Tab-separated table of C-alpha atoms and ligand atoms in Angstrom:
chain	number	residue	atom	x	y	z
A	653	MET	CA	14.305	11.080	20.229
A	654	PRO	CA	11.901	10.358	16.725
A	655	GLU	CA	13.948	7.813	14.655
A	656	LEU	CA	12.933	7.307	10.911
A	657	PRO	CA	10.027	5.361	11.116
A	658	GLU	CA	8.645	7.826	13.446
A	659	VAL	CA	9.797	10.753	10.889
A	660	GLU	CA	8.163	8.711	8.280
A	661	THR	CA	5.001	8.968	9.875
A	662	THR	CA	4.923	11.778	10.714
A	663	VAL	CA	5.725	13.163	6.666
A	664	ARG	CA	2.758	10.667	5.819
A	665	GLY	CA	0.512	12.048	8.194
A	666	LEU	CA	1.701	15.629	6.978
A	667	ALA	CA	0.760	14.991	3.889
A	668	THR	CA	-2.761	13.649	4.849
A	669	MET	CA	-3.266	17.689	5.437
A	670	LEU	CA	-0.694	19.825	3.233
A	671	ASP	CA	-0.215	17.710	0.221
A	672	GLY	CA	-1.847	19.898	-2.691
A	673	GLU	CA	-2.828	23.016	0.233
A	674	THR	CA	-2.077	26.744	0.519
A	675	ILE	CA	-0.605	28.006	3.409
A	676	THR	CA	-2.259	30.492	4.449
A	677	ARG	CA	-1.125	31.864	7.391
A	678	VAL	CA	2.626	31.417	9.174
A	679	SER	CA	3.255	31.920	12.732
A	680	VAL	CA	6.571	32.240	14.285
A	681	ARG	CA	6.298	32.279	17.844
A	682	ARG	CA	10.141	32.623	18.665
A	683	PRO	CA	13.110	33.003	16.919
A	684	ASP	CA	14.713	29.651	17.182
A	685	LEU	CA	14.910	26.206	17.687
A	686	ARG	CA	18.707	24.764	17.449
A	687	ARG	CA	19.188	27.338	15.481
A	688	PRO	CA	17.504	30.364	14.065
A	689	PHE	CA	14.579	29.893	12.477
A	690	PRO	CA	15.012	31.116	8.813
A	691	PRO	CA	13.694	35.336	8.804
A	692	GLU	CA	12.268	35.209	5.370
A	693	LEU	CA	10.044	31.604	6.398
A	694	ALA	CA	7.155	33.246	6.995
A	695	GLN	CA	6.798	35.355	4.353
A	696	VAL	CA	7.985	32.447	1.684
A	697	LEU	CA	5.335	30.231	2.886
A	698	THR	CA	2.622	32.766	3.369
A	699	GLY	CA	0.109	31.839	0.149
A	700	ALA	CA	2.552	28.781	-1.081
A	701	ARG	CA	0.895	25.982	-2.298
A	702	VAL	CA	2.563	22.310	-0.967
A	703	THR	CA	3.269	19.969	-4.065
A	704	GLY	CA	4.651	16.906	-2.014
A	705	LEU	CA	6.162	15.932	0.960
A	706	SER	CA	8.938	13.805	1.755
A	707	ARG	CA	11.660	12.758	3.585
A	708	ARG	CA	15.370	12.211	4.033
A	709	ALA	CA	17.096	10.514	6.761
A	710	LYS	CA	15.665	12.011	9.595
A	711	TYR	CA	14.390	15.047	7.896
A	712	GLY	CA	10.496	15.859	6.782
A	713	LEU	CA	10.659	17.695	3.198
A	714	VAL	CA	7.978	20.029	2.645
A	715	HIS	CA	7.925	20.890	-1.644
A	716	THR	CA	6.653	24.151	-2.025
A	717	ASN	CA	5.008	25.190	-6.264
A	718	ARG	CA	7.986	28.395	-5.112
A	719	ALA	CA	10.600	26.590	-5.977
A	720	ILE	CA	12.058	26.462	-2.530
A	721	THR	CA	11.233	23.086	0.705
A	722	MET	CA	11.062	23.540	4.339
A	723	VAL	CA	12.675	21.278	5.552
A	724	PHE	CA	12.373	19.954	9.386
A	725	HIS	CA	13.891	17.629	11.626
A	726	LEU	CA	12.331	16.720	15.223
A	727	GLY	CA	15.633	17.026	16.757
A	728	MET	CA	15.208	15.181	20.845
A	729	SER	CA	11.265	15.946	21.494
A	730	GLY	CA	9.648	17.641	18.156
A	731	ARG	CA	6.332	16.469	17.203
A	732	TRP	CA	3.485	18.435	14.798
A	733	ARG	CA	-0.107	18.727	16.431
A	734	ILE	CA	-2.543	18.751	14.072
A	735	ASP	CA	-5.657	20.911	14.866
A	736	PRO	CA	-4.363	21.660	18.357
A	737	GLY	CA	-7.232	23.374	20.582
A	738	GLU	CA	-5.285	25.615	21.935
A	739	ILE	CA	-1.670	26.730	21.019
A	740	ALA	CA	0.625	25.522	23.480
A	741	LYS	CA	3.494	27.187	25.115
A	742	HIS	CA	6.373	25.195	22.936
A	743	ASP	CA	4.685	25.402	19.346
A	744	HIS	CA	7.221	26.848	18.575
A	745	LEU	CA	5.810	27.210	14.478
A	746	VAL	CA	2.069	27.191	13.402
A	747	LEU	CA	0.887	26.609	9.982
A	748	GLU	CA	-2.695	27.143	8.682
A	749	THR	CA	-4.454	25.855	5.820
A	750	GLY	CA	-7.016	27.197	2.840
A	751	HIS	CA	-9.215	24.402	4.406
A	752	GLY	CA	-8.902	25.196	7.914
A	753	HIS	CA	-6.780	22.888	9.797
A	754	VAL	CA	-4.246	23.842	12.061
A	755	LEU	CA	-0.311	22.727	12.038
A	756	ALA	CA	1.724	23.160	15.003
A	757	LEU	CA	5.457	22.663	14.870
A	758	ASN	CA	5.564	21.379	18.818
A	759	ASP	CA	9.645	20.970	20.208
A	760	ALA	CA	9.800	21.781	24.423
A	761	ARG	CA	13.686	20.625	24.416
A	762	ARG	CA	14.535	22.930	21.250
A	763	PHE	CA	16.873	20.451	18.966
A	764	GLY	CA	14.890	20.603	15.834
A	765	SER	CA	15.225	22.888	13.025
A	766	VAL	CA	13.281	24.321	10.280
A	767	ASP	CA	15.555	25.255	7.055
A	768	LEU	CA	14.030	26.757	3.686
A	769	VAL	CA	16.501	25.208	0.725
A	770	ASP	CA	16.671	25.628	-2.817
A	771	THR	CA	14.158	22.925	-4.257
A	772	ALA	CA	16.892	22.451	-7.214
A	773	ALA	CA	19.632	22.351	-4.733
A	774	LEU	CA	18.563	19.924	-1.727
A	775	ASP	CA	21.257	17.397	-2.571
A	776	ALA	CA	23.984	19.863	-2.600
A	777	TRP	CA	22.483	21.086	0.715
A	778	PRO	CA	25.532	20.456	3.619
A	779	PRO	CA	23.295	18.265	5.611
A	780	PHE	CA	22.162	16.100	2.926
A	781	ALA	CA	25.439	16.175	0.348
A	782	ALA	CA	27.299	13.593	2.179
A	783	LEU	CA	24.428	10.939	3.304
A	784	GLY	CA	24.559	7.362	2.370
A	785	PRO	CA	21.835	5.692	0.418
A	786	GLU	CA	17.920	5.837	2.263
A	787	PRO	CA	17.889	2.792	3.789
A	788	LEU	CA	14.086	2.045	2.046
A	789	GLY	CA	15.449	2.907	-1.202
A	790	PRO	CA	16.739	0.984	-4.115
A	791	GLY	CA	20.655	2.332	-3.104
A	792	LEU	CA	20.870	0.394	-0.060
A	793	THR	CA	21.936	-3.057	-1.650
A	794	ALA	CA	24.292	-5.985	-0.619
A	795	ALA	CA	26.767	-4.672	-2.836
A	796	HIS	CA	26.680	-1.047	-1.593
A	797	LEU	CA	28.261	-2.211	1.812
A	798	GLN	CA	30.477	-4.199	0.663
A	799	ARG	CA	31.414	-1.425	-0.972
A	800	ALA	CA	31.319	1.130	2.149
A	801	PHE	CA	32.844	-1.661	4.546
A	802	ALA	CA	35.648	-2.240	2.491
A	803	GLY	CA	38.990	-2.751	4.485
A	804	ARG	CA	37.385	-1.692	7.122
A	805	ILE	CA	38.081	-2.865	10.599
A	806	ALA	CA	35.486	-0.683	12.392
A	807	SER	CA	32.885	-2.676	14.009
A	808	ILE	CA	29.513	-3.596	11.927
A	809	LYS	CA	27.384	-2.053	14.290
A	810	LEU	CA	29.298	1.453	14.265
A	811	LEU	CA	29.522	1.681	10.031
A	812	LEU	CA	25.771	0.829	9.985
A	813	LEU	CA	24.981	4.105	12.159
A	814	ASP	CA	27.656	6.149	10.131
A	815	GLN	CA	24.677	8.133	7.538
A	816	ARG	CA	27.050	8.236	5.102
A	817	VAL	CA	27.144	4.492	4.562
A	818	VAL	CA	23.274	4.719	5.328
A	819	ALA	CA	21.349	7.555	5.994
A	820	GLY	CA	18.888	7.983	8.906
A	821	LEU	CA	19.627	4.711	11.095
A	822	GLY	CA	19.594	5.006	14.146
A	823	ASN	CA	20.556	2.266	17.344
A	824	ILE	CA	17.583	0.192	17.929
A	825	TYR	CA	16.765	-0.663	14.162
A	826	VAL	CA	21.316	-1.740	13.458
A	827	CYS	CA	20.440	-4.145	16.982
A	828	GLU	CA	17.300	-5.269	15.743
A	829	ALA	CA	18.358	-5.782	12.221
A	830	LEU	CA	22.072	-7.275	12.927
A	831	HIS	CA	19.970	-9.858	15.285
A	832	ARG	CA	17.418	-10.908	12.593
A	833	ALA	CA	20.497	-11.118	9.921
A	834	ARG	CA	22.352	-13.829	12.862
A	835	ILE	CA	25.757	-11.159	12.223
A	836	ASN	CA	28.000	-10.269	15.359
A	837	PRO	CA	27.381	-6.407	15.970
A	838	GLU	CA	31.173	-6.625	17.156
A	839	ARG	CA	32.445	-8.558	13.522
A	840	ALA	CA	34.779	-5.816	11.414
A	841	GLY	CA	32.798	-4.415	8.765
A	842	GLY	CA	35.427	-5.435	6.095
A	843	SER	CA	34.758	-9.755	7.857
A	844	VAL	CA	31.341	-9.674	6.519
A	845	SER	CA	30.603	-11.787	3.736
A	846	LEU	CA	28.868	-10.970	1.116
A	847	ALA	CA	25.991	-13.704	1.654
A	848	ALA	CA	25.366	-11.955	5.582
A	849	LEU	CA	25.077	-8.941	4.211
A	850	LYS	CA	22.482	-10.062	1.835
A	851	ARG	CA	20.780	-11.173	4.648
A	852	LEU	CA	20.900	-8.151	6.120
A	853	VAL	CA	19.331	-5.765	3.597
A	854	PRO	CA	15.842	-7.071	3.399
A	855	GLU	CA	15.603	-7.200	7.454
A	856	ILE	CA	17.071	-3.553	8.277
A	857	ARG	CA	14.084	-2.900	6.005
A	858	ALA	CA	11.342	-5.595	7.609
A	859	VAL	CA	12.604	-3.704	10.692
A	860	LEU	CA	11.758	-0.141	9.517
A	861	GLU	CA	8.166	-1.044	7.932
A	862	GLU	CA	7.233	-3.009	10.526
A	863	SER	CA	7.787	-0.066	12.786
A	864	ILE	CA	5.980	2.274	10.170
A	865	ALA	CA	3.101	0.146	9.973
A	866	ALA	CA	3.153	0.196	14.054
A	867	GLY	CA	3.122	3.901	13.809
A	868	GLY	CA	-0.061	3.824	11.835
A	869	SER	CA	-0.859	5.180	8.419
A	870	THR	CA	-2.179	8.843	9.885
A	871	LEU	CA	-0.455	11.893	11.877
A	872	ARG	CA	-3.416	11.522	14.493
A	873	ASP	CA	-1.999	8.009	14.940
A	874	TYR	CA	1.263	9.654	15.863
A	875	ALA	CA	0.319	12.648	18.017
A	876	ARG	CA	-1.805	11.001	20.215
A	877	PRO	CA	-4.058	12.891	21.938
A	878	ASP	CA	-2.621	12.203	25.485
A	879	GLY	CA	0.112	14.237	23.932
A	880	GLU	CA	2.939	11.472	23.831
A	881	LEU	CA	5.729	11.693	21.609
A	882	GLY	CA	4.244	8.494	19.523
A	883	TYR	CA	7.111	6.172	20.545
A	884	PHE	CA	5.779	3.097	18.900
A	885	ALA	CA	5.147	0.183	21.628
A	886	LYS	CA	7.191	-3.036	19.671
A	887	ASP	CA	8.530	-5.979	21.368
A	888	TRP	CA	12.283	-5.721	19.954
A	889	ARG	CA	13.893	-9.386	19.625
A	890	VAL	CA	17.352	-7.968	21.735
A	891	TYR	CA	17.279	-3.885	22.039
A	892	GLY	CA	16.867	-3.600	25.636
A	893	ARG	CA	16.537	-7.026	26.787
A	894	GLU	CA	19.608	-7.488	28.410
A	895	GLY	CA	19.278	-11.427	30.074
A	896	ASP	CA	16.889	-12.287	28.469
A	897	PRO	CA	16.415	-15.253	26.704
A	898	CYS	CA	16.641	-15.679	22.688
A	899	ALA	CA	14.510	-18.059	20.404
A	900	CYS	CA	17.901	-19.971	19.610
A	901	GLY	CA	18.148	-20.866	23.662
A	902	GLY	CA	21.180	-18.151	23.932
A	903	THR	CA	21.331	-15.007	26.231
A	904	VAL	CA	20.752	-11.791	24.977
A	905	ALA	CA	24.020	-9.391	26.135
A	906	ARG	CA	24.646	-5.819	26.342
A	907	VAL	CA	27.843	-4.314	25.290
A	908	VAL	CA	28.901	-0.671	24.953
A	909	GLN	CA	29.945	0.555	21.492
A	910	GLY	CA	31.056	4.052	20.052
A	911	GLY	CA	29.079	4.993	23.901
A	912	ARG	CA	25.950	3.728	22.813
A	913	SER	CA	24.219	0.450	24.073
A	914	THR	CA	24.284	-2.603	21.651
A	915	PHE	CA	22.006	-5.661	22.478
A	916	PHE	CA	22.748	-8.514	20.368
A	917	CYS	CA	22.689	-12.217	21.344
A	918	ALA	CA	26.042	-14.608	20.468
A	919	GLY	CA	24.759	-17.518	20.857
A	920	CYS	CA	23.155	-16.668	17.059
A	921	GLN	CA	24.858	-13.773	15.929
A	922	LYS	CA	28.106	-14.864	14.383
B	2101	ZN	ZN1	20.219	-16.181	19.576
């Protein structure tokens, strides 16, 4: 599943093709993904100029000069294909730009989505309205986490996966950041000290930034020629490493929290 770093890499790659460009042709090749494409999608985007791209949580945003933003989510299997030689079966939305680039949104499992949102009302769009701060933005601070965790007996692992606390953090990144910050994932959120949260915030940023850097700086890196989704080859310190030695001399363990695997080392995570 594309996680925040993959979405960020996708947005940066798309920006190299789309930013400042006019969309000259829009082809909607089936009625829906997870939900229907907006019926006015082709009409709104055709002839529109892209004024910028950005990311919110795991959504990509394509802003236009028509005060409307196209918001996409890659779901489980979505990816953008750049200048494909020919349109493939699962290319459900195809955009052409004034410079002749072709961008195809390919989504075999169709858990993704495409929406049109008034740019001025993006913050109030229901999927965005309750989101917490961006993990790479200035809103994520130790003080924010301390407020969000105050009095909470839920584990810090599950609280960090709560999109209302921090937007867009996935399971891998939470496991890795907690290990790097030496915090036990089963600790009650409200019991974690401010000093520990001050260690955690930069580690959350570092693990995300390292993954973004590993994904390269262009969408051509992301949408690899073999057609595989661009999962980053990354040597995780604990994720997927049950039974492996930790650098501290301990052993990586796996527990299940909220129905999902947590990997951690009881030797160094307290
Ligand atoms: Zn350890």
